[in-house]
């Protein structure tokens, strides 16, 4: 089964419902620190079920030029509703976020998750993400796991480059 991933504006109703559910789940697991912010200018995506309902969401945002990782991208708010988990939606969504990062020109895509989310850790590690040292606010959060993955670019013999999708 092929899952459809769509970009949505930040004001989208379905996206808003998914983000609220994601925040609720994170705050329940980690307390108020689970609610980290998504930056202005982030690109939001949803993954659709067979009835074209949004069952998962995620965002990609840029690290600022004065950050620890200038020019890289960051995955934020990966979430799939509990009833749709285990069906490949998260993997499809992550692939869509990687494609968005590739088109934005991010050489590396980074993310953080928590030790209380073993399914997320398994997804990221099985998708080629490697654990890294924590950055920014995560340095002082021992339960946070930070990951990174290089975004491959294909170089051709004629001097042009093509992104893998």
C-alpha atoms as a PDB file:
ATOM      1  CA  UNK A   1       0.000   0.000   0.000  1.00  0.00           C
ATOM      2  CA  UNK A   2       1.293   3.433  -0.925  1.00  0.00           C
ATOM      3  CA  UNK A   3       0.740   6.248   1.559  1.00  0.00           C
ATOM      4  CA  UNK A   4       0.188   9.813   0.385  1.00  0.00           C
ATOM      5  CA  UNK A   5       2.124  12.621   2.084  1.00  0.00           C
ATOM      6  CA  UNK A   6       0.917  16.187   1.508  1.00  0.00           C
ATOM      7  CA  UNK A   7       2.235  19.574   2.532  1.00  0.00           C
ATOM      8  CA  UNK A   8      -0.320  21.624   4.458  1.00  0.00           C
ATOM      9  CA  UNK A   9      -0.413  25.233   5.655  1.00  0.00           C
ATOM     10  CA  UNK A  10       0.076  25.804   9.381  1.00  0.00           C
ATOM     11  CA  UNK A  11      -3.573  26.898   9.640  1.00  0.00           C
ATOM     12  CA  UNK A  12      -4.968  23.611   8.261  1.00  0.00           C
ATOM     13  CA  UNK A  13      -7.699  22.171  10.532  1.00  0.00           C
ATOM     14  CA  UNK A  14      -6.623  18.515  10.277  1.00  0.00           C
ATOM     15  CA  UNK A  15      -3.001  19.465  10.884  1.00  0.00           C
ATOM     16  CA  UNK A  16      -4.041  21.510  13.924  1.00  0.00           C
ATOM     17  CA  UNK A  17      -5.926  18.557  15.398  1.00  0.00           C
ATOM     18  CA  UNK A  18      -2.912  16.278  14.885  1.00  0.00           C
ATOM     19  CA  UNK A  19      -0.509  18.793  16.415  1.00  0.00           C
ATOM     20  CA  UNK A  20      -2.766  19.204  19.446  1.00  0.00           C
ATOM     21  CA  UNK A  21      -2.855  15.411  19.897  1.00  0.00           C
ATOM     22  CA  UNK A  22       0.934  15.227  19.511  1.00  0.00           C
ATOM     23  CA  UNK A  23       1.455  17.956  22.108  1.00  0.00           C
ATOM     24  CA  UNK A  24      -0.973  16.232  24.464  1.00  0.00           C
ATOM     25  CA  UNK A  25       0.867  12.926  24.188  1.00  0.00           C
ATOM     26  CA  UNK A  26       4.280  14.543  24.689  1.00  0.00           C
ATOM     27  CA  UNK A  27       3.188  16.566  27.699  1.00  0.00           C
ATOM     28  CA  UNK A  28       1.623  13.440  29.236  1.00  0.00           C
ATOM     29  CA  UNK A  29       4.955  11.594  28.865  1.00  0.00           C
ATOM     30  CA  UNK A  30       7.450  14.351  29.612  1.00  0.00           C
ATOM     31  CA  UNK A  31       5.639  17.225  31.297  1.00  0.00           C
ATOM     32  CA  UNK A  32       5.700  20.790  30.012  1.00  0.00           C
ATOM     33  CA  UNK A  33       9.211  20.404  28.527  1.00  0.00           C
ATOM     34  CA  UNK A  34       7.704  17.994  25.986  1.00  0.00           C
ATOM     35  CA  UNK A  35       6.103  20.912  24.203  1.00  0.00           C
ATOM     36  CA  UNK A  36       8.989  22.390  22.226  1.00  0.00           C
ATOM     37  CA  UNK A  37       8.131  24.982  19.637  1.00  0.00           C
ATOM     38  CA  UNK A  38       8.167  24.723  15.874  1.00  0.00           C
ATOM     39  CA  UNK A  39       9.789  27.763  14.275  1.00  0.00           C
ATOM     40  CA  UNK A  40       8.070  30.189  11.979  1.00  0.00           C
ATOM     41  CA  UNK A  41       8.752  29.174   8.390  1.00  0.00           C
ATOM     42  CA  UNK A  42       8.598  25.428   9.088  1.00  0.00           C
ATOM     43  CA  UNK A  43       6.995  23.277   6.408  1.00  0.00           C
ATOM     44  CA  UNK A  44       4.206  21.019   7.681  1.00  0.00           C
ATOM     45  CA  UNK A  45       3.171  17.690   6.193  1.00  0.00           C
ATOM     46  CA  UNK A  46       0.441  15.131   6.818  1.00  0.00           C
ATOM     47  CA  UNK A  47       0.130  11.492   5.790  1.00  0.00           C
ATOM     48  CA  UNK A  48      -3.271  10.307   4.569  1.00  0.00           C
ATOM     49  CA  UNK A  49      -5.131   7.048   5.112  1.00  0.00           C
ATOM     50  CA  UNK A  50      -7.134   5.302   2.381  1.00  0.00           C
ATOM     51  CA  UNK A  51     -10.116   7.587   3.060  1.00  0.00           C
ATOM     52  CA  UNK A  52      -7.812  10.617   2.566  1.00  0.00           C
ATOM     53  CA  UNK A  53      -7.995  11.575   6.251  1.00  0.00           C
ATOM     54  CA  UNK A  54      -4.830  12.975   7.821  1.00  0.00           C
ATOM     55  CA  UNK A  55      -3.596  10.364  10.328  1.00  0.00           C
ATOM     56  CA  UNK A  56      -0.097  11.699  10.945  1.00  0.00           C
ATOM     57  CA  UNK A  57       1.893  14.901  10.806  1.00  0.00           C
ATOM     58  CA  UNK A  58       5.412  16.257  10.894  1.00  0.00           C
ATOM     59  CA  UNK A  59       7.396  19.358  10.077  1.00  0.00           C
ATOM     60  CA  UNK A  60      10.799  20.305   8.735  1.00  0.00           C
ATOM     61  CA  UNK A  61      12.490  23.513   9.809  1.00  0.00           C
ATOM     62  CA  UNK A  62      15.895  25.082   9.300  1.00  0.00           C
ATOM     63  CA  UNK A  63      18.558  25.494  11.931  1.00  0.00           C
ATOM     64  CA  UNK A  64      19.472  29.163  12.142  1.00  0.00           C
ATOM     65  CA  UNK A  65      22.821  30.529  10.929  1.00  0.00           C
ATOM     66  CA  UNK A  66      23.946  31.105  14.531  1.00  0.00           C
ATOM     67  CA  UNK A  67      22.955  27.628  15.745  1.00  0.00           C
ATOM     68  CA  UNK A  68      25.140  24.590  16.390  1.00  0.00           C
ATOM     69  CA  UNK A  69      24.133  23.174  12.994  1.00  0.00           C
ATOM     70  CA  UNK A  70      23.714  26.074  10.542  1.00  0.00           C
ATOM     71  CA  UNK A  71      22.237  25.037   7.223  1.00  0.00           C
ATOM     72  CA  UNK A  72      20.874  21.717   8.485  1.00  0.00           C
ATOM     73  CA  UNK A  73      17.211  20.824   8.772  1.00  0.00           C
ATOM     74  CA  UNK A  74      15.313  19.518  11.776  1.00  0.00           C
ATOM     75  CA  UNK A  75      12.349  17.166  11.944  1.00  0.00           C
ATOM     76  CA  UNK A  76       9.672  18.348  14.359  1.00  0.00           C
ATOM     77  CA  UNK A  77       6.329  16.997  15.552  1.00  0.00           C
ATOM     78  CA  UNK A  78       6.404  13.526  13.985  1.00  0.00           C
ATOM     79  CA  UNK A  79       3.136  11.992  15.115  1.00  0.00           C
ATOM     80  CA  UNK A  80       0.696   9.293  14.004  1.00  0.00           C
ATOM     81  CA  UNK A  81      -2.657   8.758  15.697  1.00  0.00           C
ATOM     82  CA  UNK A  82      -2.641   5.618  17.865  1.00  0.00           C
ATOM     83  CA  UNK A  83      -5.300   3.831  15.768  1.00  0.00           C
ATOM     84  CA  UNK A  84      -3.107   4.130  12.626  1.00  0.00           C
ATOM     85  CA  UNK A  85       0.213   3.068  14.143  1.00  0.00           C
ATOM     86  CA  UNK A  86       2.031   0.012  12.863  1.00  0.00           C
ATOM     87  CA  UNK A  87       0.814   0.455   9.276  1.00  0.00           C
ATOM     88  CA  UNK A  88       3.755   2.292   7.724  1.00  0.00           C
ATOM     89  CA  UNK A  89       2.379   5.825   8.001  1.00  0.00           C
ATOM     90  CA  UNK A  90       5.277   7.105  10.121  1.00  0.00           C
ATOM     91  CA  UNK A  91       7.861   5.649   7.727  1.00  0.00           C
ATOM     92  CA  UNK A  92       6.078   7.223   4.738  1.00  0.00           C
ATOM     93  CA  UNK A  93       5.841  10.553   6.555  1.00  0.00           C
ATOM     94  CA  UNK A  94       9.532  10.472   7.482  1.00  0.00           C
ATOM     95  CA  UNK A  95      10.418   9.767   3.832  1.00  0.00           C
ATOM     96  CA  UNK A  96       8.287  12.759   2.807  1.00  0.00           C
ATOM     97  CA  UNK A  97      10.048  14.981   5.341  1.00  0.00           C
ATOM     98  CA  UNK A  98      13.412  13.784   4.007  1.00  0.00           C
ATOM     99  CA  UNK A  99      12.340  14.688   0.475  1.00  0.00           C
ATOM    100  CA  UNK A 100      11.310  18.154   1.668  1.00  0.00           C
ATOM    101  CA  UNK A 101      14.678  18.541   3.412  1.00  0.00           C
ATOM    102  CA  UNK A 102      16.477  17.457   0.252  1.00  0.00           C
ATOM    103  CA  UNK A 103      14.619  19.993  -1.892  1.00  0.00           C
ATOM    104  CA  UNK A 104      15.383  22.684   0.703  1.00  0.00           C
ATOM    105  CA  UNK A 105      19.083  21.858   0.350  1.00  0.00           C
ATOM    106  CA  UNK A 106      19.732  20.679   3.901  1.00  0.00           C
ATOM    107  CA  UNK A 107      22.887  18.520   3.894  1.00  0.00           C
ATOM    108  CA  UNK A 108      21.845  16.837   7.148  1.00  0.00           C
ATOM    109  CA  UNK A 109      18.487  16.228   8.749  1.00  0.00           C
ATOM    110  CA  UNK A 110      18.460  16.158  12.551  1.00  0.00           C
ATOM    111  CA  UNK A 111      15.823  15.266  15.109  1.00  0.00           C
ATOM    112  CA  UNK A 112      15.269  14.668  18.786  1.00  0.00           C
ATOM    113  CA  UNK A 113      13.033  12.187  20.529  1.00  0.00           C
ATOM    114  CA  UNK A 114      12.658  10.901  24.036  1.00  0.00           C
ATOM    115  CA  UNK A 115      13.764   7.749  25.784  1.00  0.00           C
ATOM    116  CA  UNK A 116      10.077   7.043  26.536  1.00  0.00           C
ATOM    117  CA  UNK A 117       9.359   6.625  22.819  1.00  0.00           C
ATOM    118  CA  UNK A 118      11.016   3.313  21.857  1.00  0.00           C
ATOM    119  CA  UNK A 119       8.908   2.980  18.694  1.00  0.00           C
ATOM    120  CA  UNK A 120      10.148   6.360  17.442  1.00  0.00           C
ATOM    121  CA  UNK A 121      13.745   5.429  18.258  1.00  0.00           C
ATOM    122  CA  UNK A 122      13.347   2.144  16.361  1.00  0.00           C
ATOM    123  CA  UNK A 123      11.859   3.981  13.349  1.00  0.00           C
ATOM    124  CA  UNK A 124      14.675   6.526  13.196  1.00  0.00           C
ATOM    125  CA  UNK A 125      17.454   3.978  13.653  1.00  0.00           C
ATOM    126  CA  UNK A 126      15.964   1.618  11.049  1.00  0.00           C
ATOM    127  CA  UNK A 127      15.680   4.596   8.668  1.00  0.00           C
ATOM    128  CA  UNK A 128      19.406   5.344   8.788  1.00  0.00           C
ATOM    129  CA  UNK A 129      19.564   7.966  11.530  1.00  0.00           C
ATOM    130  CA  UNK A 130      22.545   7.744  13.871  1.00  0.00           C
ATOM    131  CA  UNK A 131      22.644   8.956  17.423  1.00  0.00           C
ATOM    132  CA  UNK A 132      24.516  12.225  17.965  1.00  0.00           C
ATOM    133  CA  UNK A 133      25.475  14.443  20.846  1.00  0.00           C
ATOM    134  CA  UNK A 134      22.566  16.570  22.057  1.00  0.00           C
ATOM    135  CA  UNK A 135      22.392  20.190  20.976  1.00  0.00           C
ATOM    136  CA  UNK A 136      20.839  23.384  22.302  1.00  0.00           C
ATOM    137  CA  UNK A 137      18.249  22.889  25.013  1.00  0.00           C
ATOM    138  CA  UNK A 138      18.606  19.099  24.740  1.00  0.00           C
ATOM    139  CA  UNK A 139      22.114  19.147  26.272  1.00  0.00           C
ATOM    140  CA  UNK A 140      20.597  19.370  29.747  1.00  0.00           C
ATOM    141  CA  UNK A 141      17.834  16.815  29.110  1.00  0.00           C
ATOM    142  CA  UNK A 142      19.267  13.334  29.784  1.00  0.00           C
ATOM    143  CA  UNK A 143      16.087  11.608  28.540  1.00  0.00           C
ATOM    144  CA  UNK A 144      16.425  13.145  25.074  1.00  0.00           C
ATOM    145  CA  UNK A 145      17.927  11.193  22.174  1.00  0.00           C
ATOM    146  CA  UNK A 146      19.301  13.208  19.248  1.00  0.00           C
ATOM    147  CA  UNK A 147      19.826  11.755  15.774  1.00  0.00           C
ATOM    148  CA  UNK A 148      21.117  12.867  12.383  1.00  0.00           C
ATOM    149  CA  UNK A 149      21.120  11.581   8.816  1.00  0.00           C
ATOM    150  CA  UNK A 150      22.981  12.903   5.798  1.00  0.00           C
ATOM    151  CA  UNK A 151      20.693  13.726   2.899  1.00  0.00           C
ATOM    152  CA  UNK A 152      22.196  12.071  -0.197  1.00  0.00           C
ATOM    153  CA  UNK A 153      22.694  14.022  -3.375  1.00  0.00           C
ATOM    154  CA  UNK A 154      23.528  12.317  -6.655  1.00  0.00           C
ATOM    155  CA  UNK A 155      26.234  14.030  -8.700  1.00  0.00           C
ATOM    156  CA  UNK A 156      26.316  13.392 -12.423  1.00  0.00           C
ATOM    157  CA  UNK A 157      29.273  13.499 -14.775  1.00  0.00           C
ATOM    158  CA  UNK A 158      28.000  16.682 -16.443  1.00  0.00           C
ATOM    159  CA  UNK A 159      28.462  18.783 -13.293  1.00  0.00           C
ATOM    160  CA  UNK A 160      24.822  18.818 -12.279  1.00  0.00           C
ATOM    161  CA  UNK A 161      23.322  17.182  -9.223  1.00  0.00           C
ATOM    162  CA  UNK A 162      20.082  15.283  -8.795  1.00  0.00           C
ATOM    163  CA  UNK A 163      18.405  14.578  -5.507  1.00  0.00           C
ATOM    164  CA  UNK A 164      17.382  11.027  -4.672  1.00  0.00           C
ATOM    165  CA  UNK A 165      13.715  10.655  -3.864  1.00  0.00           C
END
